[in-house]
Amino acid sequence: MNKVLFGLLGLVMLVCSTSTVAAESSDVIVTVDSSSLRFSPSQVTITEGQAVRFMWAGQALAHNAVADDGMFDSGDPEQDVDYRFVFEVGTAGTHTFVCEPHASAGMVGTITVDAAPVEVVEEEEEPEPPAENTPALSLVSSLMVMAFATTLVARNGKLEHMN
Protein backbone atom coordinates (compact mmCIF):
# COMPACT_ATOMS: atom_id res chain seq x y z
CA MET A 1 0.00 0.00 0.00
CA ASN A 2 2.81 2.41 0.91
CA LYS A 3 4.62 1.65 -2.37
CA VAL A 4 1.50 2.54 -4.36
CA LEU A 5 1.02 5.74 -2.36
CA PHE A 6 4.66 6.80 -2.86
CA GLY A 7 4.42 5.90 -6.54
CA LEU A 8 1.33 8.09 -7.00
CA LEU A 9 2.95 10.92 -5.05
CA GLY A 10 6.04 10.69 -7.27
CA LEU A 11 3.88 10.72 -10.40
CA VAL A 12 2.00 13.82 -9.21
CA MET A 13 5.28 15.61 -8.47
CA LEU A 14 6.64 14.70 -11.91
CA VAL A 15 3.53 16.03 -13.66
CA CYS A 16 3.60 19.26 -11.64
CA SER A 17 7.29 19.88 -12.32
CA THR A 18 6.83 19.18 -16.04
CA SER A 19 4.02 21.73 -16.32
CA THR A 20 6.16 24.32 -14.51
CA VAL A 21 9.02 23.78 -16.94
CA ALA A 22 6.64 24.03 -19.89
CA ALA A 23 5.13 27.27 -18.56
CA GLU A 24 8.58 28.83 -18.17
CA SER A 25 10.08 27.54 -21.41
CA SER A 26 9.42 30.85 -23.16
CA ASP A 27 11.46 32.75 -20.55
CA VAL A 28 14.52 34.59 -21.79
CA ILE A 29 17.48 33.73 -19.57
CA VAL A 30 20.13 36.32 -18.79
CA THR A 31 23.35 35.11 -17.15
CA VAL A 32 26.61 36.73 -16.09
CA ASP A 33 29.93 36.62 -17.92
CA SER A 34 32.27 37.07 -14.96
CA SER A 35 35.40 37.29 -17.07
CA SER A 36 34.27 40.56 -18.64
CA LEU A 37 31.66 41.74 -16.09
CA ARG A 38 28.83 41.64 -18.62
CA PHE A 39 25.30 40.29 -18.79
CA SER A 40 24.84 37.59 -21.39
CA PRO A 41 22.98 38.40 -23.52
CA SER A 42 23.12 42.09 -22.74
CA GLN A 43 20.26 42.96 -25.10
CA VAL A 44 17.04 40.97 -25.35
CA THR A 45 13.70 41.52 -27.06
CA ILE A 46 10.51 39.98 -25.71
CA THR A 47 6.75 40.48 -25.97
CA GLU A 48 4.46 41.63 -23.19
CA GLY A 49 3.47 38.60 -21.13
CA GLN A 50 6.91 36.98 -21.40
CA ALA A 51 9.43 36.77 -18.57
CA VAL A 52 13.13 37.42 -18.22
CA ARG A 53 14.96 35.17 -15.82
CA PHE A 54 18.25 36.33 -14.32
CA MET A 55 20.30 33.28 -13.31
CA TRP A 56 23.84 32.76 -12.13
CA ALA A 57 25.53 30.51 -9.61
CA GLY A 58 28.94 30.16 -8.01
CA GLN A 59 30.17 33.57 -9.11
CA ALA A 60 33.36 34.93 -7.53
CA LEU A 61 31.74 38.37 -7.35
CA ALA A 62 28.20 39.21 -6.23
CA HIS A 63 25.81 40.61 -8.86
CA ASN A 64 22.24 41.82 -9.16
CA ALA A 65 19.94 43.16 -11.88
CA VAL A 66 18.10 46.42 -11.27
CA ALA A 67 16.04 48.33 -13.83
CA ASP A 68 16.85 52.04 -14.13
CA ASP A 69 13.11 52.80 -14.29
CA GLY A 70 12.35 50.74 -11.15
CA MET A 71 10.42 48.10 -13.12
CA PHE A 72 12.29 45.23 -11.43
CA ASP A 73 15.00 44.61 -8.85
CA SER A 74 16.57 41.22 -8.14
CA GLY A 75 17.60 42.38 -4.68
CA ASP A 76 20.97 42.73 -3.03
CA PRO A 77 24.00 41.58 -5.04
CA GLU A 78 24.60 37.85 -4.56
CA GLN A 79 26.83 35.13 -6.00
CA ASP A 80 23.83 32.85 -6.66
CA VAL A 81 20.69 34.38 -8.19
CA ASP A 82 17.54 32.95 -9.74
CA TYR A 83 15.18 35.89 -10.27
CA ARG A 84 12.25 35.91 -12.69
CA PHE A 85 10.25 38.96 -13.79
CA VAL A 86 7.16 38.87 -16.01
CA PHE A 87 6.60 41.90 -18.24
CA GLU A 88 2.83 42.30 -18.10
CA VAL A 89 0.66 44.03 -20.70
CA GLY A 90 1.32 47.75 -20.48
CA THR A 91 5.10 47.44 -19.94
CA ALA A 92 6.07 47.81 -23.61
CA GLY A 93 9.17 49.90 -24.17
CA THR A 94 12.89 49.79 -23.57
CA HIS A 95 14.11 49.03 -20.06
CA THR A 96 17.79 49.48 -19.19
CA PHE A 97 19.13 47.49 -16.25
CA VAL A 98 22.44 47.41 -14.39
CA CYS A 99 24.42 45.36 -11.94
CA GLU A 100 24.70 47.95 -9.17
CA PRO A 101 28.23 47.06 -7.99
CA HIS A 102 29.58 46.89 -11.55
CA ALA A 103 27.57 49.53 -13.46
CA SER A 104 30.62 51.79 -13.71
CA ALA A 105 32.51 48.87 -15.32
CA GLY A 106 29.84 48.70 -18.04
CA MET A 107 27.72 45.86 -16.66
CA VAL A 108 24.46 47.07 -18.19
CA GLY A 109 21.77 45.52 -20.33
CA THR A 110 18.64 46.40 -22.26
CA ILE A 111 15.30 44.65 -22.46
CA THR A 112 13.04 45.73 -25.31
CA VAL A 113 9.44 44.76 -24.67
CA ASP A 114 7.18 44.72 -27.73
CA ALA A 115 3.46 45.28 -27.27
CA ALA A 116 1.40 42.10 -27.17
CA PRO A 117 -0.63 41.53 -30.32
CA VAL A 118 -4.12 42.93 -30.02
CA GLU A 119 -6.80 40.31 -30.33
CA VAL A 120 -9.60 41.54 -32.55
CA VAL A 121 -12.91 40.24 -31.36
CA GLU A 122 -15.58 40.63 -33.97
CA GLU A 123 -18.96 41.30 -32.53
CA GLU A 124 -21.81 39.48 -34.12
CA GLU A 125 -24.46 41.77 -35.45
CA GLU A 126 -27.83 41.11 -33.96
CA PRO A 127 -30.36 40.21 -36.60
CA GLU A 128 -33.12 42.75 -36.96
CA PRO A 129 -36.37 41.58 -35.50
CA PRO A 130 -38.99 40.62 -38.06
CA ALA A 131 -41.27 43.48 -39.07
CA GLU A 132 -44.39 43.44 -37.04
CA ASN A 133 -47.75 44.12 -38.60
CA THR A 134 -49.08 47.44 -37.52
CA PRO A 135 -52.80 47.02 -36.82
CA ALA A 136 -53.53 50.74 -37.09
CA LEU A 137 -52.14 50.88 -40.61
CA SER A 138 -54.12 47.80 -41.65
CA LEU A 139 -57.30 49.23 -40.16
CA VAL A 140 -56.83 52.59 -41.88
CA SER A 141 -56.08 51.02 -45.24
CA SER A 142 -59.08 48.67 -44.90
CA LEU A 143 -61.39 51.59 -44.10
CA MET A 144 -60.03 53.55 -47.07
CA VAL A 145 -60.65 50.64 -49.44
CA MET A 146 -64.20 50.25 -48.11
CA ALA A 147 -64.89 54.00 -48.46
CA PHE A 148 -63.51 53.97 -52.01
CA ALA A 149 -65.65 50.95 -52.93
CA THR A 150 -68.75 52.54 -51.39
CA THR A 151 -68.12 55.74 -53.34
CA LEU A 152 -67.75 53.83 -56.61
CA VAL A 153 -70.90 51.83 -56.03
CA ALA A 154 -72.88 54.94 -55.02
CA ARG A 155 -71.78 56.82 -58.16
CA ASN A 156 -72.79 54.03 -60.40
CA GLY A 157 -76.19 53.87 -58.75
CA LYS A 158 -75.88 50.26 -57.92
CA LEU A 159 -76.17 50.68 -54.20
CA GLU A 160 -79.32 48.92 -53.17
CA HIS A 161 -80.89 48.63 -49.86
CA MET A 162 -80.33 45.22 -48.35
CA ASN A 163 -82.74 43.53 -45.93
Coordinates of N, CA and C in Angstrom, one line a residue:
M1 N 0.8 -1.2 0.0 CA 0.0 0.0 0.0 C 0.9 1.3 0.0
N2 N 1.9 1.3 0.8 CA 2.8 2.4 0.9 C 3.5 2.6 -0.4
K3 N 3.9 1.5 -1.1 CA 4.6 1.6 -2.4 C 3.7 2.3 -3.4
V4 N 2.5 1.9 -3.4 CA 1.5 2.5 -4.4 C 1.3 4.0 -4.1
L5 N 1.2 4.4 -2.8 CA 1.0 5.7 -2.4 C 2.2 6.6 -2.7
F6 N 3.4 6.1 -2.5 CA 4.7 6.8 -2.9 C 4.8 6.9 -4.4
G7 N 4.4 5.9 -5.1 CA 4.4 5.9 -6.5 C 3.5 7.0 -7.1
L8 N 2.3 7.1 -6.6 CA 1.3 8.1 -7.0 C 1.8 9.5 -6.7
L9 N 2.4 9.6 -5.5 CA 3.0 10.9 -5.1 C 4.1 11.3 -6.0
G10 N 4.9 10.4 -6.3 CA 6.0 10.7 -7.3 C 5.5 11.1 -8.6
L11 N 4.5 10.4 -9.1 CA 3.9 10.7 -10.4 C 3.3 12.1 -10.4
V12 N 2.6 12.5 -9.3 CA 2.0 13.8 -9.2 C 3.1 14.9 -9.2
M13 N 4.2 14.7 -8.5 CA 5.3 15.6 -8.5 C 5.9 15.8 -9.8
L14 N 6.1 14.7 -10.6 CA 6.6 14.7 -11.9 C 5.8 15.5 -12.9
V15 N 4.5 15.3 -12.8 CA 3.5 16.0 -13.7 C 3.6 17.5 -13.3
C16 N 3.6 17.9 -12.0 CA 3.6 19.3 -11.6 C 4.9 19.9 -12.1
S17 N 6.0 19.3 -11.9 CA 7.3 19.9 -12.3 C 7.4 20.0 -13.8
T18 N 6.8 19.1 -14.6 CA 6.8 19.2 -16.0 C 6.0 20.4 -16.5
S19 N 4.9 20.6 -15.9 CA 4.0 21.7 -16.3 C 4.7 23.0 -16.0
T20 N 5.4 23.1 -14.9 CA 6.2 24.3 -14.5 C 7.2 24.6 -15.5
V21 N 8.0 23.6 -15.9 CA 9.0 23.8 -16.9 C 8.4 24.2 -18.2
A22 N 7.3 23.6 -18.6 CA 6.6 24.0 -19.9 C 6.2 25.5 -19.8
A23 N 5.6 25.9 -18.7 CA 5.1 27.3 -18.6 C 6.3 28.3 -18.6
E24 N 7.5 27.9 -18.2 CA 8.6 28.8 -18.2 C 9.5 28.6 -19.4
S25 N 9.2 27.8 -20.3 CA 10.1 27.5 -21.4 C 10.2 28.7 -22.3
S26 N 9.3 29.7 -22.3 CA 9.4 30.9 -23.2 C 10.2 32.0 -22.5
D27 N 10.7 31.7 -21.3 CA 11.5 32.8 -20.6 C 12.8 33.0 -21.3
V28 N 13.2 34.2 -21.3 CA 14.5 34.6 -21.8 C 15.5 34.6 -20.6
I29 N 16.5 33.8 -20.7 CA 17.5 33.7 -19.6 C 18.7 34.6 -19.8
V30 N 19.0 35.4 -18.8 CA 20.1 36.3 -18.8 C 21.1 35.8 -17.7
T31 N 22.3 35.6 -18.1 CA 23.3 35.1 -17.1 C 24.4 36.2 -17.0
V32 N 25.5 35.8 -16.3 CA 26.6 36.7 -16.1 C 27.9 36.1 -16.7
D33 N 28.6 37.0 -17.4 CA 29.9 36.6 -17.9 C 30.9 37.3 -17.0
S34 N 31.4 36.5 -16.0 CA 32.3 37.1 -15.0 C 33.6 37.5 -15.5
S35 N 34.1 36.9 -16.6 CA 35.4 37.3 -17.1 C 35.4 38.7 -17.6
S36 N 34.3 39.2 -18.1 CA 34.3 40.6 -18.6 C 33.3 41.5 -17.9
L37 N 32.7 41.0 -16.8 CA 31.7 41.7 -16.1 C 30.6 42.3 -17.0
R38 N 29.9 41.3 -17.7 CA 28.8 41.6 -18.6 C 27.7 40.7 -18.4
F39 N 26.5 41.2 -18.7 CA 25.3 40.3 -18.8 C 25.3 39.6 -20.1
S40 N 24.8 38.4 -20.1 CA 24.8 37.6 -21.4 C 23.5 36.9 -21.6
P41 N 22.7 37.3 -22.6 CA 23.0 38.4 -23.5 C 22.7 39.7 -22.8
S42 N 23.3 40.8 -23.3 CA 23.1 42.1 -22.7 C 21.9 42.8 -23.3
Q43 N 21.4 42.4 -24.5 CA 20.3 43.0 -25.1 C 19.3 41.8 -25.5
V44 N 18.1 42.0 -25.0 CA 17.0 41.0 -25.4 C 15.8 41.7 -25.8
T45 N 15.0 41.0 -26.6 CA 13.7 41.5 -27.1 C 12.7 40.5 -26.8
I46 N 11.6 40.9 -26.1 CA 10.5 40.0 -25.7 C 9.2 40.7 -26.0
T47 N 8.1 39.9 -25.8 CA 6.8 40.5 -26.0 C 6.1 40.6 -24.6
E48 N 5.2 41.5 -24.4 CA 4.5 41.6 -23.2 C 3.9 40.3 -22.8
G49 N 4.0 39.9 -21.6 CA 3.5 38.6 -21.1 C 4.6 37.6 -21.0
Q50 N 5.8 37.9 -21.6 CA 6.9 37.0 -21.4 C 7.7 37.4 -20.2
A51 N 8.6 36.5 -19.7 CA 9.4 36.8 -18.6 C 10.9 36.7 -18.9
V52 N 11.7 37.5 -18.2 CA 13.1 37.4 -18.2 C 13.6 36.8 -16.9
R53 N 14.5 35.9 -17.0 CA 15.0 35.2 -15.8 C 16.5 35.4 -15.7
F54 N 16.8 36.0 -14.6 CA 18.2 36.3 -14.3 C 18.8 35.2 -13.5
M55 N 19.8 34.5 -14.0 CA 20.3 33.3 -13.3 C 21.8 33.2 -13.4
W56 N 22.4 33.1 -12.2 CA 23.8 32.8 -12.1 C 24.1 32.1 -10.8
A57 N 25.2 31.3 -10.8 CA 25.5 30.5 -9.6 C 27.0 30.4 -9.5
G58 N 27.5 30.4 -8.3 CA 28.9 30.2 -8.0 C 29.9 31.3 -8.5
Q59 N 29.4 32.5 -8.6 CA 30.2 33.6 -9.1 C 31.2 34.0 -8.0
A60 N 32.3 34.4 -8.5 CA 33.4 34.9 -7.5 C 32.9 36.3 -7.0
L61 N 32.2 37.1 -7.8 CA 31.7 38.4 -7.3 C 30.2 38.3 -7.3
A62 N 29.7 39.1 -6.4 CA 28.2 39.2 -6.2 C 27.6 40.2 -7.3
H63 N 26.5 39.8 -7.8 CA 25.8 40.6 -8.9 C 24.3 40.7 -8.5
N64 N 23.7 41.7 -9.2 CA 22.2 41.8 -9.2 C 21.8 42.4 -10.5
A65 N 20.5 42.5 -10.7 CA 19.9 43.2 -11.9 C 18.8 44.1 -11.4
V66 N 19.0 45.4 -11.7 CA 18.1 46.4 -11.3 C 17.8 47.3 -12.5
A67 N 16.5 47.5 -12.7 CA 16.0 48.3 -13.8 C 16.2 49.8 -13.4
D68 N 16.7 50.6 -14.4 CA 16.8 52.0 -14.1 C 15.5 52.7 -13.8
D69 N 14.4 52.2 -14.5 CA 13.1 52.8 -14.3 C 12.3 52.2 -13.1
G70 N 13.0 51.3 -12.3 CA 12.3 50.7 -11.2 C 11.4 49.6 -11.5
M71 N 11.4 49.2 -12.7 CA 10.4 48.1 -13.1 C 10.7 46.8 -12.4
F72 N 12.0 46.5 -12.2 CA 12.3 45.2 -11.4 C 13.6 45.4 -10.7
D73 N 13.8 44.6 -9.7 CA 15.0 44.6 -8.8 C 15.2 43.2 -8.3
S74 N 16.3 42.6 -8.6 CA 16.6 41.2 -8.1 C 17.0 41.2 -6.7
G75 N 17.2 42.3 -6.1 CA 17.6 42.4 -4.7 C 19.1 42.7 -4.5
D76 N 19.6 42.4 -3.3 CA 21.0 42.7 -3.0 C 21.9 41.9 -3.9
P77 N 23.1 42.4 -4.2 CA 24.0 41.6 -5.0 C 24.3 40.3 -4.3
E78 N 24.3 39.2 -5.1 CA 24.6 37.8 -4.6 C 25.4 37.0 -5.6
Q79 N 26.1 36.0 -5.1 CA 26.8 35.1 -6.0 C 25.9 34.1 -6.7
D80 N 24.8 33.8 -6.1 CA 23.8 32.9 -6.7 C 22.5 33.6 -6.8
V81 N 22.0 33.7 -8.0 CA 20.7 34.4 -8.2 C 19.8 33.6 -9.1
D82 N 18.5 33.5 -8.8 CA 17.5 33.0 -9.7 C 16.3 33.8 -9.6
Y83 N 16.2 34.9 -10.4 CA 15.2 35.9 -10.3 C 14.4 36.0 -11.6
R84 N 13.1 35.9 -11.5 CA 12.2 35.9 -12.7 C 11.3 37.1 -12.6
F85 N 11.2 37.8 -13.7 CA 10.2 39.0 -13.8 C 9.4 38.9 -15.1
V86 N 8.1 38.9 -14.9 CA 7.2 38.9 -16.0 C 6.8 40.3 -16.4
F87 N 7.0 40.6 -17.7 CA 6.6 41.9 -18.2 C 5.1 41.8 -18.7
E88 N 4.3 42.4 -17.9 CA 2.8 42.3 -18.1 C 2.4 43.3 -19.2
V89 N 1.2 43.1 -19.7 CA 0.7 44.0 -20.7 C 0.7 45.4 -20.1
G90 N 1.2 46.4 -20.9 CA 1.3 47.8 -20.5 C 2.8 48.1 -20.2
T91 N 3.7 47.2 -20.3 CA 5.1 47.4 -19.9 C 6.0 47.6 -21.2
A92 N 5.3 47.7 -22.4 CA 6.1 47.8 -23.6 C 7.0 49.0 -23.5
G93 N 8.2 48.8 -24.1 CA 9.2 49.9 -24.2 C 10.5 49.3 -24.0
T94 N 11.5 50.2 -23.8 CA 12.9 49.8 -23.6 C 13.3 50.0 -22.1
H95 N 13.8 49.0 -21.5 CA 14.1 49.0 -20.1 C 15.6 48.7 -19.9
T96 N 16.4 49.7 -19.4 CA 17.8 49.5 -19.2 C 18.0 49.0 -17.8
F97 N 18.9 48.0 -17.6 CA 19.1 47.5 -16.2 C 20.6 47.4 -16.0
V98 N 21.0 47.4 -14.8 CA 22.4 47.4 -14.4 C 22.7 46.4 -13.3
C99 N 23.9 46.0 -13.1 CA 24.4 45.4 -11.9 C 25.0 46.5 -11.1
E100 N 24.3 46.8 -10.0 CA 24.7 48.0 -9.2 C 26.2 48.0 -8.8
P101 N 26.8 46.9 -8.3 CA 28.2 47.1 -8.0 C 29.2 47.2 -9.2
H102 N 28.7 46.9 -10.4 CA 29.6 46.9 -11.5 C 29.1 47.8 -12.7
A103 N 28.1 48.7 -12.4 CA 27.6 49.5 -13.5 C 28.7 50.4 -14.1
S104 N 29.6 50.9 -13.2 CA 30.6 51.8 -13.7 C 31.6 51.0 -14.6
A105 N 31.6 49.7 -14.5 CA 32.5 48.9 -15.3 C 31.8 48.5 -16.6
G106 N 30.6 49.0 -16.8 CA 29.8 48.7 -18.0 C 28.9 47.5 -18.0
M107 N 28.6 47.0 -16.8 CA 27.7 45.9 -16.7 C 26.3 46.3 -16.7
V108 N 25.8 46.6 -17.9 CA 24.5 47.1 -18.2 C 23.8 46.2 -19.3
G109 N 22.5 46.3 -19.3 CA 21.8 45.5 -20.3 C 20.5 46.3 -20.7
T110 N 19.9 45.8 -21.8 CA 18.6 46.4 -22.3 C 17.6 45.3 -22.6
I111 N 16.4 45.5 -22.1 CA 15.3 44.7 -22.5 C 14.3 45.5 -23.3
T112 N 14.1 45.1 -24.5 CA 13.0 45.7 -25.3 C 11.8 44.9 -25.3
V113 N 10.7 45.5 -24.8 CA 9.4 44.8 -24.7 C 8.5 45.3 -25.8
D114 N 8.1 44.4 -26.7 CA 7.2 44.7 -27.7 C 5.8 44.5 -27.2
A115 N 4.9 45.4 -27.7 CA 3.5 45.3 -27.3 C 2.9 43.9 -27.7
A116 N 2.1 43.4 -26.8 CA 1.4 42.1 -27.2 C 0.4 42.3 -28.3
P117 N 0.3 41.4 -29.2 CA -0.6 41.5 -30.3 C -2.1 41.7 -29.8
V118 N -2.7 42.6 -30.4 CA -4.1 42.9 -30.0 C -5.0 41.9 -30.7
E119 N -5.8 41.3 -29.8 CA -6.8 40.3 -30.3 C -8.0 41.1 -30.8
V120 N -8.4 40.9 -32.0 CA -9.6 41.5 -32.5 C -10.8 40.6 -32.4
V121 N -11.7 41.0 -31.6 CA -12.9 40.2 -31.4 C -14.0 40.9 -32.2
E122 N -14.5 40.1 -33.1 CA -15.6 40.6 -34.0 C -16.9 40.4 -33.3
E123 N -17.7 41.4 -33.2 CA -19.0 41.3 -32.5 C -20.0 40.9 -33.6
E124 N -20.8 39.9 -33.2 CA -21.8 39.5 -34.1 C -22.9 40.5 -34.1
E125 N -23.4 40.8 -35.3 CA -24.5 41.8 -35.4 C -25.7 41.0 -35.1
E126 N -26.6 41.7 -34.3 CA -27.8 41.1 -34.0 C -28.8 41.2 -35.1
P127 N -29.4 40.1 -35.5 CA -30.4 40.2 -36.6 C -31.5 41.1 -36.2
E128 N -32.0 41.9 -37.2 CA -33.1 42.8 -37.0 C -34.4 41.9 -36.7
P129 N -35.2 42.3 -35.8 CA -36.4 41.6 -35.5 C -37.3 41.6 -36.7
P130 N -38.1 40.6 -36.9 CA -39.0 40.6 -38.1 C -40.0 41.8 -37.9
A131 N -40.3 42.4 -39.1 CA -41.3 43.5 -39.1 C -42.6 43.0 -38.5
E132 N -43.1 43.8 -37.6 CA -44.4 43.4 -37.0 C -45.5 44.1 -37.8
N133 N -46.6 43.5 -37.9 CA -47.8 44.1 -38.6 C -48.3 45.2 -37.7
T134 N -48.6 46.3 -38.3 CA -49.1 47.4 -37.5 C -50.6 47.5 -37.7
P135 N -51.3 47.1 -36.7 CA -52.8 47.0 -36.8 C -53.4 48.3 -37.2
A136 N -52.9 49.5 -36.7 CA -53.5 50.7 -37.1 C -53.4 51.0 -38.6
L137 N -52.3 50.7 -39.2 CA -52.1 50.9 -40.6 C -53.1 50.0 -41.4
S138 N -53.2 48.7 -41.0 CA -54.1 47.8 -41.7 C -55.6 48.3 -41.5
L139 N -55.9 48.8 -40.4 CA -57.3 49.2 -40.2 C -57.6 50.4 -41.0
V140 N -56.6 51.4 -41.1 CA -56.8 52.6 -41.9 C -56.9 52.2 -43.3
S141 N -56.0 51.4 -43.8 CA -56.1 51.0 -45.2 C -57.4 50.2 -45.6
S142 N -57.8 49.4 -44.7 CA -59.1 48.7 -44.9 C -60.3 49.6 -45.0
L143 N -60.3 50.6 -44.1 CA -61.4 51.6 -44.1 C -61.4 52.4 -45.4
M144 N -60.1 52.8 -45.8 CA -60.0 53.6 -47.1 C -60.5 52.8 -48.3
V145 N -60.2 51.5 -48.3 CA -60.6 50.6 -49.4 C -62.2 50.5 -49.4
M146 N -62.7 50.4 -48.2 CA -64.2 50.2 -48.1 C -64.9 51.6 -48.5
A147 N -64.3 52.7 -48.1 CA -64.9 54.0 -48.5 C -64.8 54.2 -50.0
F148 N -63.7 53.8 -50.6 CA -63.5 54.0 -52.0 C -64.5 53.1 -52.8
A149 N -64.7 51.9 -52.3 CA -65.7 50.9 -52.9 C -67.1 51.5 -52.8
T150 N -67.4 52.0 -51.6 CA -68.7 52.5 -51.4 C -69.0 53.7 -52.3
T151 N -68.0 54.6 -52.5 CA -68.1 55.7 -53.3 C -68.3 55.3 -54.8
L152 N -67.6 54.3 -55.2 CA -67.7 53.8 -56.6 C -69.1 53.2 -56.8
V153 N -69.6 52.5 -55.9 CA -70.9 51.8 -56.0 C -72.0 52.9 -56.0
A154 N -71.9 53.9 -55.1 CA -72.9 54.9 -55.0 C -72.9 55.8 -56.3
R155 N -71.8 56.0 -56.9 CA -71.8 56.8 -58.2 C -72.4 56.1 -59.3
N156 N -72.2 54.8 -59.3 CA -72.8 54.0 -60.4 C -74.3 53.7 -60.2
G157 N -74.8 54.1 -59.0 CA -76.2 53.9 -58.8 C -76.5 52.4 -58.5
K158 N -75.6 51.7 -58.1 CA -75.9 50.3 -57.9 C -76.0 49.9 -56.4
L159 N -76.0 50.9 -55.6 CA -76.2 50.7 -54.2 C -77.6 50.4 -53.9
E160 N -78.0 49.3 -53.5 CA -79.3 48.9 -53.2 C -79.4 48.7 -51.7
H161 N -80.6 48.8 -51.3 CA -80.9 48.6 -49.9 C -81.0 47.1 -49.6
M162 N -80.3 46.7 -48.6 CA -80.3 45.2 -48.3 C -81.1 45.0 -47.1
N163 N -81.9 43.9 -47.1 CA -82.7 43.5 -45.9 C -82.2 42.3 -45.3

